[in-house]
mmCIF file of C-alpha atoms in Angstrom:
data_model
loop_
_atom_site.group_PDB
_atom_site.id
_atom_site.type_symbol
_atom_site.label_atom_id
_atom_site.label_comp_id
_atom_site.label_asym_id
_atom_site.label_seq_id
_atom_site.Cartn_x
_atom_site.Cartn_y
_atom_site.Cartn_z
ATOM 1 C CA UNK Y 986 15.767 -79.198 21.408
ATOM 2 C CA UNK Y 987 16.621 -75.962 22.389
ATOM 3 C CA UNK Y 988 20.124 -74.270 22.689
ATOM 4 C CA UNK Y 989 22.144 -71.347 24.379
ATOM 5 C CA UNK Y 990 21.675 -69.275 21.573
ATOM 6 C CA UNK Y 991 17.426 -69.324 22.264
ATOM 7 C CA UNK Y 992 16.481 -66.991 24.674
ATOM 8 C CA UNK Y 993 14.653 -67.869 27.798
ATOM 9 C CA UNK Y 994 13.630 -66.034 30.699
ATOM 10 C CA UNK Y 995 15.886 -65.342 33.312
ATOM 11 C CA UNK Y 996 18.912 -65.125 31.003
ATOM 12 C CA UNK Y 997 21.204 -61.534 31.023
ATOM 13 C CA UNK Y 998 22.585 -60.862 27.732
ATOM 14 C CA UNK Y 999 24.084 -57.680 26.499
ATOM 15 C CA UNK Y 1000 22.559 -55.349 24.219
ATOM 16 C CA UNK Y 1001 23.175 -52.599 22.523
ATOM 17 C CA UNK Y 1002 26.395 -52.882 25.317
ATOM 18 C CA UNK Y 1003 24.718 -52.714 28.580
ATOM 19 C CA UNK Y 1004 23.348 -56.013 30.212
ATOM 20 C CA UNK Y 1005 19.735 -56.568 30.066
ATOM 21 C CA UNK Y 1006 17.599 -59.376 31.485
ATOM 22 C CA UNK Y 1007 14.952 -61.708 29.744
ATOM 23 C CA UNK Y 1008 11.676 -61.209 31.306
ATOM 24 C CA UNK Y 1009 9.273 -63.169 28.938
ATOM 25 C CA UNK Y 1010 9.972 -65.300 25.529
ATOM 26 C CA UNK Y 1011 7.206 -66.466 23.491
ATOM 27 C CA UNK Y 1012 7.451 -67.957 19.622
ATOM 28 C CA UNK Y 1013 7.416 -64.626 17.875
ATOM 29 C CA UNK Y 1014 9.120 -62.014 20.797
ATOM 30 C CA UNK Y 1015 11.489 -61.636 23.537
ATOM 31 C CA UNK Y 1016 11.389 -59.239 26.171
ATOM 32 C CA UNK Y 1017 14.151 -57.409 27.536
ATOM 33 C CA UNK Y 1018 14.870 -55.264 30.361
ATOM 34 C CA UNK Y 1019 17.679 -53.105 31.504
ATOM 35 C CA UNK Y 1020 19.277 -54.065 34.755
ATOM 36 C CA UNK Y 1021 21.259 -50.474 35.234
ATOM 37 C CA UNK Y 1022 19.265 -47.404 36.288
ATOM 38 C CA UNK Y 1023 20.019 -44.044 35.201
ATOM 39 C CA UNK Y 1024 20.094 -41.084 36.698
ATOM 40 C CA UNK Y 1025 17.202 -38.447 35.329
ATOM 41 C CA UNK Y 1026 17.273 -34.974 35.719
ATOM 42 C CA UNK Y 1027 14.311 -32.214 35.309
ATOM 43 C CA UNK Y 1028 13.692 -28.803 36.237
ATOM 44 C CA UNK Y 1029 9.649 -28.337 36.253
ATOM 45 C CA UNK Y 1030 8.739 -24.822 34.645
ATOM 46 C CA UNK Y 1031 5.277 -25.037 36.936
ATOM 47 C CA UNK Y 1032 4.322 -26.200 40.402
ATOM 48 C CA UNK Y 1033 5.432 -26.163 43.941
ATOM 49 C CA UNK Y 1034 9.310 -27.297 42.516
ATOM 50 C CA UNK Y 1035 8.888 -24.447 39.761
ATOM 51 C CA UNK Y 1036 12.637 -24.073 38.752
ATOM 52 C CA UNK Y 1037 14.271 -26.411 41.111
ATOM 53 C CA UNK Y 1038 16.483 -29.146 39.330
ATOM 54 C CA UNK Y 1039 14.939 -32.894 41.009
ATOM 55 C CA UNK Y 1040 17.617 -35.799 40.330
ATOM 56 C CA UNK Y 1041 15.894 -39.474 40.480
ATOM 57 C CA UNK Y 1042 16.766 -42.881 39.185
ATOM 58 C CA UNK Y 1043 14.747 -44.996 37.011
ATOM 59 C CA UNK Y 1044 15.014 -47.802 34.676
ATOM 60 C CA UNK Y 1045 14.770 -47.127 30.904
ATOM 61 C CA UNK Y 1046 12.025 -48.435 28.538
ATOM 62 C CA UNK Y 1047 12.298 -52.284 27.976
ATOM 63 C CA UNK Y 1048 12.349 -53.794 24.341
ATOM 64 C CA UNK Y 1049 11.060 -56.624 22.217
ATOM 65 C CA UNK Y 1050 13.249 -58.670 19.992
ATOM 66 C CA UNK Y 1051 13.107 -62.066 18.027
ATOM 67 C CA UNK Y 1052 13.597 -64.750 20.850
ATOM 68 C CA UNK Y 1053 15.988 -66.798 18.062
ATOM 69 C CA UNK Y 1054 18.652 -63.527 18.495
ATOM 70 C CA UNK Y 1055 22.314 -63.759 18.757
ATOM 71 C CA UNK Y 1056 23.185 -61.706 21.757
ATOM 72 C CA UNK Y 1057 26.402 -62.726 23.794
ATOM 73 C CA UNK Y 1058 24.820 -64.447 27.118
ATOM 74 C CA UNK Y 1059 26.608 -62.996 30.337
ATOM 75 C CA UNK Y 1060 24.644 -65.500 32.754
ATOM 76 C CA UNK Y 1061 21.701 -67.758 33.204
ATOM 77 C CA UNK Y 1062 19.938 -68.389 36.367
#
């Protein structure tokens, strides 16, 4: 029997205070991904945008934690 505090996919918790969603549990690992996008920002030293500053969004890196962790649960669908 299984309970709230076992992660399963399709859950969003919040780590490290930002809300991230399960992607994939297994016995030994969760997977976690961040549902917020930040905004980037890089000014290329070479290349046809040589010195111009390009803004984009992107998601940062996912992570893998124990699938028995603690995190507060914010929703399950």
């Amino acid at each position: 029997m299984k309970t709230l505090t076992y992660l399963q996919p399709g859950m969003t918790v919040l780590f490290d205070g930002e809300p991230h969603r399960v992607t994939m549990v297994n016995d030994c690992r969760a997977r976690i991904e961040p549902m917020a996008k930040r905004t980037q920002e890089i000014r290329p030293a070479t290349g046809a945008n040589a010195g111009r500053r390009i803004t984009f969004s992107a998601r940062q890196a996912g992570h893998n934690i124990s699938p028995d962790s603690p995190l507060p649960i914010l929703s399950w669908e």
